[in-house]
Amino acid sequence: MIDVLVVDDDFRVAEINAQYVGKVPGFRVAARAHTAAQALATVAREPVDLVLLDHYLPDRTGLELVQRMRELGHASDVIMITAAGDVETVRAAMRLGALHYLVKPFTFAALRTRLDSYAALHRTVERVEGQGAAGQEQVDRIFGALRTTPTASSPGLPSGHSEPTMDLICKVLHEADHPLSAHEVAAETGLSRSTAQRYLRHLEQAGRLRLTLKYGDTGRPEHRYTWVAP
């Protein structure tokens, strides 16, 4: 699981953002903070993978917080979520290493696109680390994992695929304690086998599932899928 710290001075907004994070498979909210001081105390107490960070905080700006985190050796990644849309703030966030910058107000779909690309970055880095030294191809994969192509609806999904259906299938696979076939996924979700198969194929191509083959008496292998996304 990817642990997330949600930082926003508005308690209501922080709760909404936390609920959004909780809806994305593979992510969980480790804590909420409403000031820079609270955020620093949190990462010092329990390191987190990712900080969703507002810029306008009561005691210091979000960018000042990032700078202080780096000075103290906290390596948590940062996605800025803020109403600050001026170019100067955006450029400063880039210089400090923010991975994404999301301007308020935003939709759940927009945030999910960024979180999905962050999960892809995690998977890519883990694969490259397992290979030892990174060549140019591996480096290009790491930087490419952060690219997003958000659309008005169902970002990252092919035409004919819906986000609620994808969420349902991801939930079933994420909670399964053994590999599932398309027939089993269809039975668990109430979808047709062909629909389940279409979504499973997309998830497998996106690197979120591992495909294995189970051979039976007929000689034709059964495709079985295991959740491998963070």
PDB file of C-alpha atoms in Angstrom:
ATOM      1  CA  MET A   1       0.000   0.000   0.000  1.00  0.00           C
ATOM      2  CA  ILE A   2       1.075   3.573  -0.692  1.00  0.00           C
ATOM      3  CA  ASP A   3       0.767   5.679   2.474  1.00  0.00           C
ATOM      4  CA  VAL A   4      -0.486   9.221   1.936  1.00  0.00           C
ATOM      5  CA  LEU A   5      -0.422  12.320   4.150  1.00  0.00           C
ATOM      6  CA  VAL A   6      -3.188  14.803   3.275  1.00  0.00           C
ATOM      7  CA  VAL A   7      -2.261  18.408   4.175  1.00  0.00           C
ATOM      8  CA  ASP A   8      -4.859  21.182   3.937  1.00  0.00           C
ATOM      9  CA  ASP A   9      -5.761  23.961   6.363  1.00  0.00           C
ATOM     10  CA  ASP A  10      -9.475  23.491   5.616  1.00  0.00           C
ATOM     11  CA  PHE A  11     -10.706  20.508   7.660  1.00  0.00           C
ATOM     12  CA  ARG A  12     -13.565  19.868   5.256  1.00  0.00           C
ATOM     13  CA  VAL A  13     -11.346  19.912   2.174  1.00  0.00           C
ATOM     14  CA  ALA A  14      -8.806  17.642   3.879  1.00  0.00           C
ATOM     15  CA  GLU A  15     -11.559  15.141   4.626  1.00  0.00           C
ATOM     16  CA  ILE A  16     -12.844  15.215   1.033  1.00  0.00           C
ATOM     17  CA  ASN A  17      -9.326  14.703  -0.334  1.00  0.00           C
ATOM     18  CA  ALA A  18      -8.790  11.831   2.112  1.00  0.00           C
ATOM     19  CA  GLN A  19     -12.017  10.205   0.950  1.00  0.00           C
ATOM     20  CA  TYR A  20     -10.868  10.546  -2.662  1.00  0.00           C
ATOM     21  CA  VAL A  21      -7.552   8.846  -1.833  1.00  0.00           C
ATOM     22  CA  GLY A  22      -9.390   6.020  -0.059  1.00  0.00           C
ATOM     23  CA  LYS A  23     -11.339   5.277  -3.246  1.00  0.00           C
ATOM     24  CA  VAL A  24      -8.198   4.526  -5.283  1.00  0.00           C
ATOM     25  CA  PRO A  25      -6.988   0.905  -4.971  1.00  0.00           C
ATOM     26  CA  GLY A  26      -3.497   0.603  -3.546  1.00  0.00           C
ATOM     27  CA  PHE A  27      -3.584   3.875  -1.576  1.00  0.00           C
ATOM     28  CA  ARG A  28      -4.435   4.578   2.037  1.00  0.00           C
ATOM     29  CA  VAL A  29      -4.491   7.757   4.112  1.00  0.00           C
ATOM     30  CA  ALA A  30      -1.878   7.510   6.855  1.00  0.00           C
ATOM     31  CA  ALA A  31      -2.738  10.875   8.425  1.00  0.00           C
ATOM     32  CA  ARG A  32      -4.185  14.341   7.927  1.00  0.00           C
ATOM     33  CA  ALA A  33      -2.503  17.637   8.835  1.00  0.00           C
ATOM     34  CA  HIS A  34      -3.818  21.193   8.805  1.00  0.00           C
ATOM     35  CA  THR A  35      -0.605  23.140   9.393  1.00  0.00           C
ATOM     36  CA  ALA A  36       2.992  22.846   8.245  1.00  0.00           C
ATOM     37  CA  ALA A  37       4.054  22.073  11.821  1.00  0.00           C
ATOM     38  CA  GLN A  38       1.586  19.190  12.033  1.00  0.00           C
ATOM     39  CA  ALA A  39       2.807  17.859   8.702  1.00  0.00           C
ATOM     40  CA  LEU A  40       6.469  17.983   9.769  1.00  0.00           C
ATOM     41  CA  ALA A  41       5.651  16.232  13.036  1.00  0.00           C
ATOM     42  CA  THR A  42       3.761  13.540  11.141  1.00  0.00           C
ATOM     43  CA  VAL A  43       6.521  12.682   8.650  1.00  0.00           C
ATOM     44  CA  ALA A  44       9.056  12.687  11.480  1.00  0.00           C
ATOM     45  CA  ARG A  45       6.919  10.262  13.466  1.00  0.00           C
ATOM     46  CA  GLU A  46       5.843   7.962  10.621  1.00  0.00           C
ATOM     47  CA  PRO A  47       7.402   8.414   7.171  1.00  0.00           C
ATOM     48  CA  VAL A  48       4.875   8.413   4.324  1.00  0.00           C
ATOM     49  CA  ASP A  49       5.304   7.709   0.622  1.00  0.00           C
ATOM     50  CA  LEU A  50       3.323  10.664  -0.685  1.00  0.00           C
ATOM     51  CA  VAL A  51       2.148  14.069   0.567  1.00  0.00           C
ATOM     52  CA  LEU A  52      -0.899  15.733  -1.008  1.00  0.00           C
ATOM     53  CA  LEU A  53      -0.025  19.313  -0.152  1.00  0.00           C
ATOM     54  CA  ASP A  54      -1.934  22.580  -0.124  1.00  0.00           C
ATOM     55  CA  HIS A  55       0.170  25.708  -0.649  1.00  0.00           C
ATOM     56  CA  TYR A  56      -1.762  28.092   1.595  1.00  0.00           C
ATOM     57  CA  LEU A  57      -1.121  26.964   5.175  1.00  0.00           C
ATOM     58  CA  PRO A  58      -1.480  29.161   8.275  1.00  0.00           C
ATOM     59  CA  ASP A  59       2.110  28.909   9.553  1.00  0.00           C
ATOM     60  CA  ARG A  60       4.144  28.638   6.329  1.00  0.00           C
ATOM     61  CA  THR A  61       3.525  27.970   2.651  1.00  0.00           C
ATOM     62  CA  GLY A  62       3.425  24.488   1.195  1.00  0.00           C
ATOM     63  CA  LEU A  63       6.600  25.159  -0.775  1.00  0.00           C
ATOM     64  CA  GLU A  64       8.401  26.300   2.365  1.00  0.00           C
ATOM     65  CA  LEU A  65       7.234  23.077   3.978  1.00  0.00           C
ATOM     66  CA  VAL A  66       8.678  20.994   1.133  1.00  0.00           C
ATOM     67  CA  GLN A  67      11.984  22.835   1.422  1.00  0.00           C
ATOM     68  CA  ARG A  68      12.089  22.227   5.179  1.00  0.00           C
ATOM     69  CA  MET A  69      11.245  18.542   4.699  1.00  0.00           C
ATOM     70  CA  ARG A  70      14.183  18.151   2.333  1.00  0.00           C
ATOM     71  CA  GLU A  71      16.515  19.970   4.741  1.00  0.00           C
ATOM     72  CA  LEU A  72      15.495  17.510   7.465  1.00  0.00           C
ATOM     73  CA  GLY A  73      16.034  14.519   5.171  1.00  0.00           C
ATOM     74  CA  HIS A  74      12.380  13.576   4.639  1.00  0.00           C
ATOM     75  CA  ALA A  75      12.144  12.013   1.180  1.00  0.00           C
ATOM     76  CA  SER A  76       8.350  11.752   0.825  1.00  0.00           C
ATOM     77  CA  ASP A  77       7.129  12.542  -2.674  1.00  0.00           C
ATOM     78  CA  VAL A  78       4.838  15.542  -3.106  1.00  0.00           C
ATOM     79  CA  ILE A  79       1.796  16.316  -5.232  1.00  0.00           C
ATOM     80  CA  MET A  80       0.629  19.908  -4.869  1.00  0.00           C
ATOM     81  CA  ILE A  81      -3.158  20.370  -4.549  1.00  0.00           C
ATOM     82  CA  THR A  82      -3.853  24.074  -4.240  1.00  0.00           C
ATOM     83  CA  ALA A  83      -5.737  27.103  -5.490  1.00  0.00           C
ATOM     84  CA  ALA A  84      -2.395  28.795  -6.224  1.00  0.00           C
ATOM     85  CA  GLY A  85      -2.313  28.903 -10.001  1.00  0.00           C
ATOM     86  CA  ASP A  86       0.314  31.569 -10.615  1.00  0.00           C
ATOM     87  CA  VAL A  87       3.245  30.558 -12.790  1.00  0.00           C
ATOM     88  CA  GLU A  88       5.829  31.560 -10.184  1.00  0.00           C
ATOM     89  CA  THR A  89       4.416  29.117  -7.620  1.00  0.00           C
ATOM     90  CA  VAL A  90       4.119  26.370 -10.225  1.00  0.00           C
ATOM     91  CA  ARG A  91       7.746  26.822 -11.316  1.00  0.00           C
ATOM     92  CA  ALA A  92       8.930  26.870  -7.697  1.00  0.00           C
ATOM     93  CA  ALA A  93       7.062  23.616  -7.065  1.00  0.00           C
ATOM     94  CA  MET A  94       8.788  22.045 -10.061  1.00  0.00           C
ATOM     95  CA  ARG A  95      12.219  23.174  -8.805  1.00  0.00           C
ATOM     96  CA  LEU A  96      11.493  21.611  -5.411  1.00  0.00           C
ATOM     97  CA  GLY A  97      10.597  18.303  -7.020  1.00  0.00           C
ATOM     98  CA  ALA A  98       6.786  18.209  -6.878  1.00  0.00           C
ATOM     99  CA  LEU A  99       5.681  15.321  -9.075  1.00  0.00           C
ATOM    100  CA  HIS A 100       2.306  16.819 -10.031  1.00  0.00           C
ATOM    101  CA  TYR A 101       0.428  20.072  -9.540  1.00  0.00           C
ATOM    102  CA  LEU A 102      -3.363  19.993  -9.309  1.00  0.00           C
ATOM    103  CA  VAL A 103      -5.245  23.302  -9.227  1.00  0.00           C
ATOM    104  CA  LYS A 104      -8.405  23.587  -7.117  1.00  0.00           C
ATOM    105  CA  PRO A 105     -11.219  23.013  -7.744  1.00  0.00           C
ATOM    106  CA  PHE A 106     -10.631  19.567  -9.247  1.00  0.00           C
ATOM    107  CA  THR A 107     -12.563  16.341  -9.764  1.00  0.00           C
ATOM    108  CA  PHE A 108     -11.964  12.898  -8.335  1.00  0.00           C
ATOM    109  CA  ALA A 109     -11.099  11.736 -11.861  1.00  0.00           C
ATOM    110  CA  ALA A 110      -8.332  14.348 -12.097  1.00  0.00           C
ATOM    111  CA  LEU A 111      -6.814  13.283  -8.778  1.00  0.00           C
ATOM    112  CA  ARG A 112      -7.109   9.617  -9.618  1.00  0.00           C
ATOM    113  CA  THR A 113      -5.179  10.180 -12.853  1.00  0.00           C
ATOM    114  CA  ARG A 114      -2.288  11.623 -10.843  1.00  0.00           C
ATOM    115  CA  LEU A 115      -2.418   8.862  -8.237  1.00  0.00           C
ATOM    116  CA  ASP A 116      -2.501   6.165 -10.911  1.00  0.00           C
ATOM    117  CA  SER A 117       0.564   7.664 -12.578  1.00  0.00           C
ATOM    118  CA  TYR A 118       2.298   7.794  -9.180  1.00  0.00           C
ATOM    119  CA  ALA A 119       1.496   4.102  -8.635  1.00  0.00           C
ATOM    120  CA  ALA A 120       2.931   3.380 -12.088  1.00  0.00           C
ATOM    121  CA  LEU A 121       6.081   5.258 -11.074  1.00  0.00           C
ATOM    122  CA  HIS A 122       6.377   3.073  -7.960  1.00  0.00           C
ATOM    123  CA  ARG A 123       6.073  -0.125 -10.003  1.00  0.00           C
ATOM    124  CA  THR A 124       8.551   1.072 -12.617  1.00  0.00           C
ATOM    125  CA  VAL A 125      11.173   2.117 -10.062  1.00  0.00           C
ATOM    126  CA  GLU A 126      10.855  -1.227  -8.268  1.00  0.00           C
ATOM    127  CA  ARG A 127      11.375  -3.120 -11.532  1.00  0.00           C
ATOM    128  CA  VAL A 128      14.381  -0.999 -12.508  1.00  0.00           C
ATOM    129  CA  GLU A 129      15.927  -1.318  -9.030  1.00  0.00           C
ATOM    130  CA  GLY A 130      15.736  -5.077  -9.396  1.00  0.00           C
ATOM    131  CA  GLN A 131      17.859  -4.846 -12.548  1.00  0.00           C
ATOM    132  CA  GLY A 132      20.682  -2.924 -10.878  1.00  0.00           C
ATOM    133  CA  ALA A 133      22.082  -0.018 -12.911  1.00  0.00           C
ATOM    134  CA  ALA A 134      19.613   1.900 -15.069  1.00  0.00           C
ATOM    135  CA  GLY A 135      20.332   2.530 -18.744  1.00  0.00           C
ATOM    136  CA  GLN A 136      18.661   5.205 -20.851  1.00  0.00           C
ATOM    137  CA  GLU A 137      15.690   2.959 -21.642  1.00  0.00           C
ATOM    138  CA  GLN A 138      15.016   2.328 -17.944  1.00  0.00           C
ATOM    139  CA  VAL A 139      15.420   6.038 -17.143  1.00  0.00           C
ATOM    140  CA  ASP A 140      12.933   6.912 -19.896  1.00  0.00           C
ATOM    141  CA  ARG A 141      10.467   4.443 -18.378  1.00  0.00           C
ATOM    142  CA  ILE A 142      10.763   6.068 -14.954  1.00  0.00           C
ATOM    143  CA  PHE A 143      10.153   9.571 -16.282  1.00  0.00           C
ATOM    144  CA  GLY A 144       7.446   8.331 -18.651  1.00  0.00           C
ATOM    145  CA  ALA A 145       5.511   6.736 -15.799  1.00  0.00           C
ATOM    146  CA  LEU A 146       4.556  10.192 -14.518  1.00  0.00           C
ATOM    147  CA  ARG A 147       2.933  11.320 -17.750  1.00  0.00           C
ATOM    148  CA  THR A 148      -0.816  11.769 -17.537  1.00  0.00           C
ATOM    149  CA  THR A 149      -3.432  12.220 -20.223  1.00  0.00           C
ATOM    150  CA  PRO A 150      -6.514  13.277 -18.261  1.00  0.00           C
ATOM    151  CA  THR A 151      -9.848  13.466 -20.087  1.00  0.00           C
ATOM    152  CA  ALA A 152     -13.256  14.718 -19.121  1.00  0.00           C
ATOM    153  CA  SER A 153     -14.327  11.274 -17.937  1.00  0.00           C
ATOM    154  CA  SER A 154     -12.724   7.952 -17.132  1.00  0.00           C
ATOM    155  CA  PRO A 155      -9.085   9.100 -17.543  1.00  0.00           C
ATOM    156  CA  GLY A 156      -6.727   6.457 -18.828  1.00  0.00           C
ATOM    157  CA  LEU A 157      -9.538   4.088 -19.845  1.00  0.00           C
ATOM    158  CA  PRO A 158     -10.162   2.969 -23.431  1.00  0.00           C
ATOM    159  CA  SER A 159     -13.394   3.904 -25.143  1.00  0.00           C
ATOM    160  CA  GLY A 160     -16.278   1.775 -23.891  1.00  0.00           C
ATOM    161  CA  HIS A 161     -14.811   1.307 -20.404  1.00  0.00           C
ATOM    162  CA  SER A 162     -16.397   2.943 -17.350  1.00  0.00           C
ATOM    163  CA  GLU A 163     -14.616   4.029 -14.190  1.00  0.00           C
ATOM    164  CA  PRO A 164     -17.197   2.515 -11.756  1.00  0.00           C
ATOM    165  CA  THR A 165     -16.908  -0.870 -13.483  1.00  0.00           C
ATOM    166  CA  MET A 166     -13.120  -0.659 -13.398  1.00  0.00           C
ATOM    167  CA  ASP A 167     -13.227   0.238  -9.692  1.00  0.00           C
ATOM    168  CA  LEU A 168     -15.449  -2.784  -8.997  1.00  0.00           C
ATOM    169  CA  ILE A 169     -13.152  -5.197 -10.804  1.00  0.00           C
ATOM    170  CA  CYS A 170     -10.052  -3.726  -9.133  1.00  0.00           C
ATOM    171  CA  LYS A 171     -11.678  -4.106  -5.707  1.00  0.00           C
ATOM    172  CA  VAL A 172     -12.495  -7.777  -6.302  1.00  0.00           C
ATOM    173  CA  LEU A 173      -8.977  -8.573  -7.507  1.00  0.00           C
ATOM    174  CA  HIS A 174      -7.296  -6.516  -4.794  1.00  0.00           C
ATOM    175  CA  GLU A 175      -9.185  -8.366  -2.049  1.00  0.00           C
ATOM    176  CA  ALA A 176      -8.778 -11.859  -3.548  1.00  0.00           C
ATOM    177  CA  ASP A 177      -6.341 -14.196  -1.785  1.00  0.00           C
ATOM    178  CA  HIS A 178      -5.702 -16.285  -4.926  1.00  0.00           C
ATOM    179  CA  PRO A 179      -5.573 -15.768  -8.708  1.00  0.00           C
ATOM    180  CA  LEU A 180      -8.973 -15.331 -10.359  1.00  0.00           C
ATOM    181  CA  SER A 181     -10.203 -16.284 -13.816  1.00  0.00           C
ATOM    182  CA  ALA A 182     -12.429 -14.073 -15.965  1.00  0.00           C
ATOM    183  CA  HIS A 183     -15.338 -16.388 -15.115  1.00  0.00           C
ATOM    184  CA  GLU A 184     -14.726 -15.937 -11.369  1.00  0.00           C
ATOM    185  CA  VAL A 185     -14.402 -12.161 -11.686  1.00  0.00           C
ATOM    186  CA  ALA A 186     -17.650 -12.071 -13.651  1.00  0.00           C
ATOM    187  CA  ALA A 187     -19.399 -14.095 -10.952  1.00  0.00           C
ATOM    188  CA  GLU A 188     -18.083 -11.829  -8.169  1.00  0.00           C
ATOM    189  CA  THR A 189     -19.044  -8.585  -9.923  1.00  0.00           C
ATOM    190  CA  GLY A 190     -22.241  -9.606 -11.687  1.00  0.00           C
ATOM    191  CA  LEU A 191     -20.751  -8.691 -15.069  1.00  0.00           C
ATOM    192  CA  SER A 192     -20.729 -10.822 -18.190  1.00  0.00           C
ATOM    193  CA  ARG A 193     -17.638 -12.939 -18.790  1.00  0.00           C
ATOM    194  CA  SER A 194     -16.790 -11.030 -21.979  1.00  0.00           C
ATOM    195  CA  THR A 195     -17.000  -7.676 -20.170  1.00  0.00           C
ATOM    196  CA  ALA A 196     -14.832  -8.918 -17.304  1.00  0.00           C
ATOM    197  CA  GLN A 197     -12.329 -10.292 -19.814  1.00  0.00           C
ATOM    198  CA  ARG A 198     -12.112  -6.927 -21.588  1.00  0.00           C
ATOM    199  CA  TYR A 199     -11.308  -5.058 -18.365  1.00  0.00           C
ATOM    200  CA  LEU A 200      -8.882  -7.742 -17.195  1.00  0.00           C
ATOM    201  CA  ARG A 201      -6.988  -7.501 -20.462  1.00  0.00           C
ATOM    202  CA  HIS A 202      -6.652  -3.721 -20.048  1.00  0.00           C
ATOM    203  CA  LEU A 203      -5.458  -4.044 -16.433  1.00  0.00           C
ATOM    204  CA  GLU A 204      -2.932  -6.714 -17.385  1.00  0.00           C
ATOM    205  CA  GLN A 205      -1.549  -4.573 -20.219  1.00  0.00           C
ATOM    206  CA  ALA A 206      -1.315  -1.615 -17.813  1.00  0.00           C
ATOM    207  CA  GLY A 207       0.844  -3.686 -15.453  1.00  0.00           C
ATOM    208  CA  ARG A 208      -1.716  -3.813 -12.631  1.00  0.00           C
ATOM    209  CA  LEU A 209      -2.324  -7.566 -12.974  1.00  0.00           C
ATOM    210  CA  ARG A 210      -0.086 -10.577 -13.460  1.00  0.00           C
ATOM    211  CA  LEU A 211      -1.336 -13.207 -15.904  1.00  0.00           C
ATOM    212  CA  THR A 212      -0.682 -16.887 -15.247  1.00  0.00           C
ATOM    213  CA  LEU A 213      -1.889 -19.950 -17.120  1.00  0.00           C
ATOM    214  CA  LYS A 214      -3.573 -22.951 -15.511  1.00  0.00           C
ATOM    215  CA  TYR A 215      -3.625 -26.097 -17.651  1.00  0.00           C
ATOM    216  CA  GLY A 216      -6.485 -28.568 -17.325  1.00  0.00           C
ATOM    217  CA  ASP A 217      -7.523 -31.788 -18.988  1.00  0.00           C
ATOM    218  CA  THR A 218      -8.741 -30.081 -22.159  1.00  0.00           C
ATOM    219  CA  GLY A 219      -5.282 -28.807 -23.052  1.00  0.00           C
ATOM    220  CA  ARG A 220      -6.521 -25.251 -23.369  1.00  0.00           C
ATOM    221  CA  PRO A 221      -5.017 -23.127 -20.541  1.00  0.00           C
ATOM    222  CA  GLU A 222      -7.220 -20.990 -18.328  1.00  0.00           C
ATOM    223  CA  HIS A 223      -6.083 -17.395 -17.874  1.00  0.00           C
ATOM    224  CA  ARG A 224      -5.860 -16.400 -14.216  1.00  0.00           C
ATOM    225  CA  TYR A 225      -5.132 -12.929 -12.861  1.00  0.00           C
ATOM    226  CA  THR A 226      -3.370 -11.717  -9.702  1.00  0.00           C
ATOM    227  CA  TRP A 227      -3.346  -8.125  -8.417  1.00  0.00           C
ATOM    228  CA  VAL A 228       0.204  -6.744  -8.443  1.00  0.00           C
ATOM    229  CA  ALA A 229      -0.328  -2.949  -8.314  1.00  0.00           C
ATOM    230  CA  PRO A 230       0.907  -1.265  -5.079  1.00  0.00           C
TER     231      PRO A 230
END
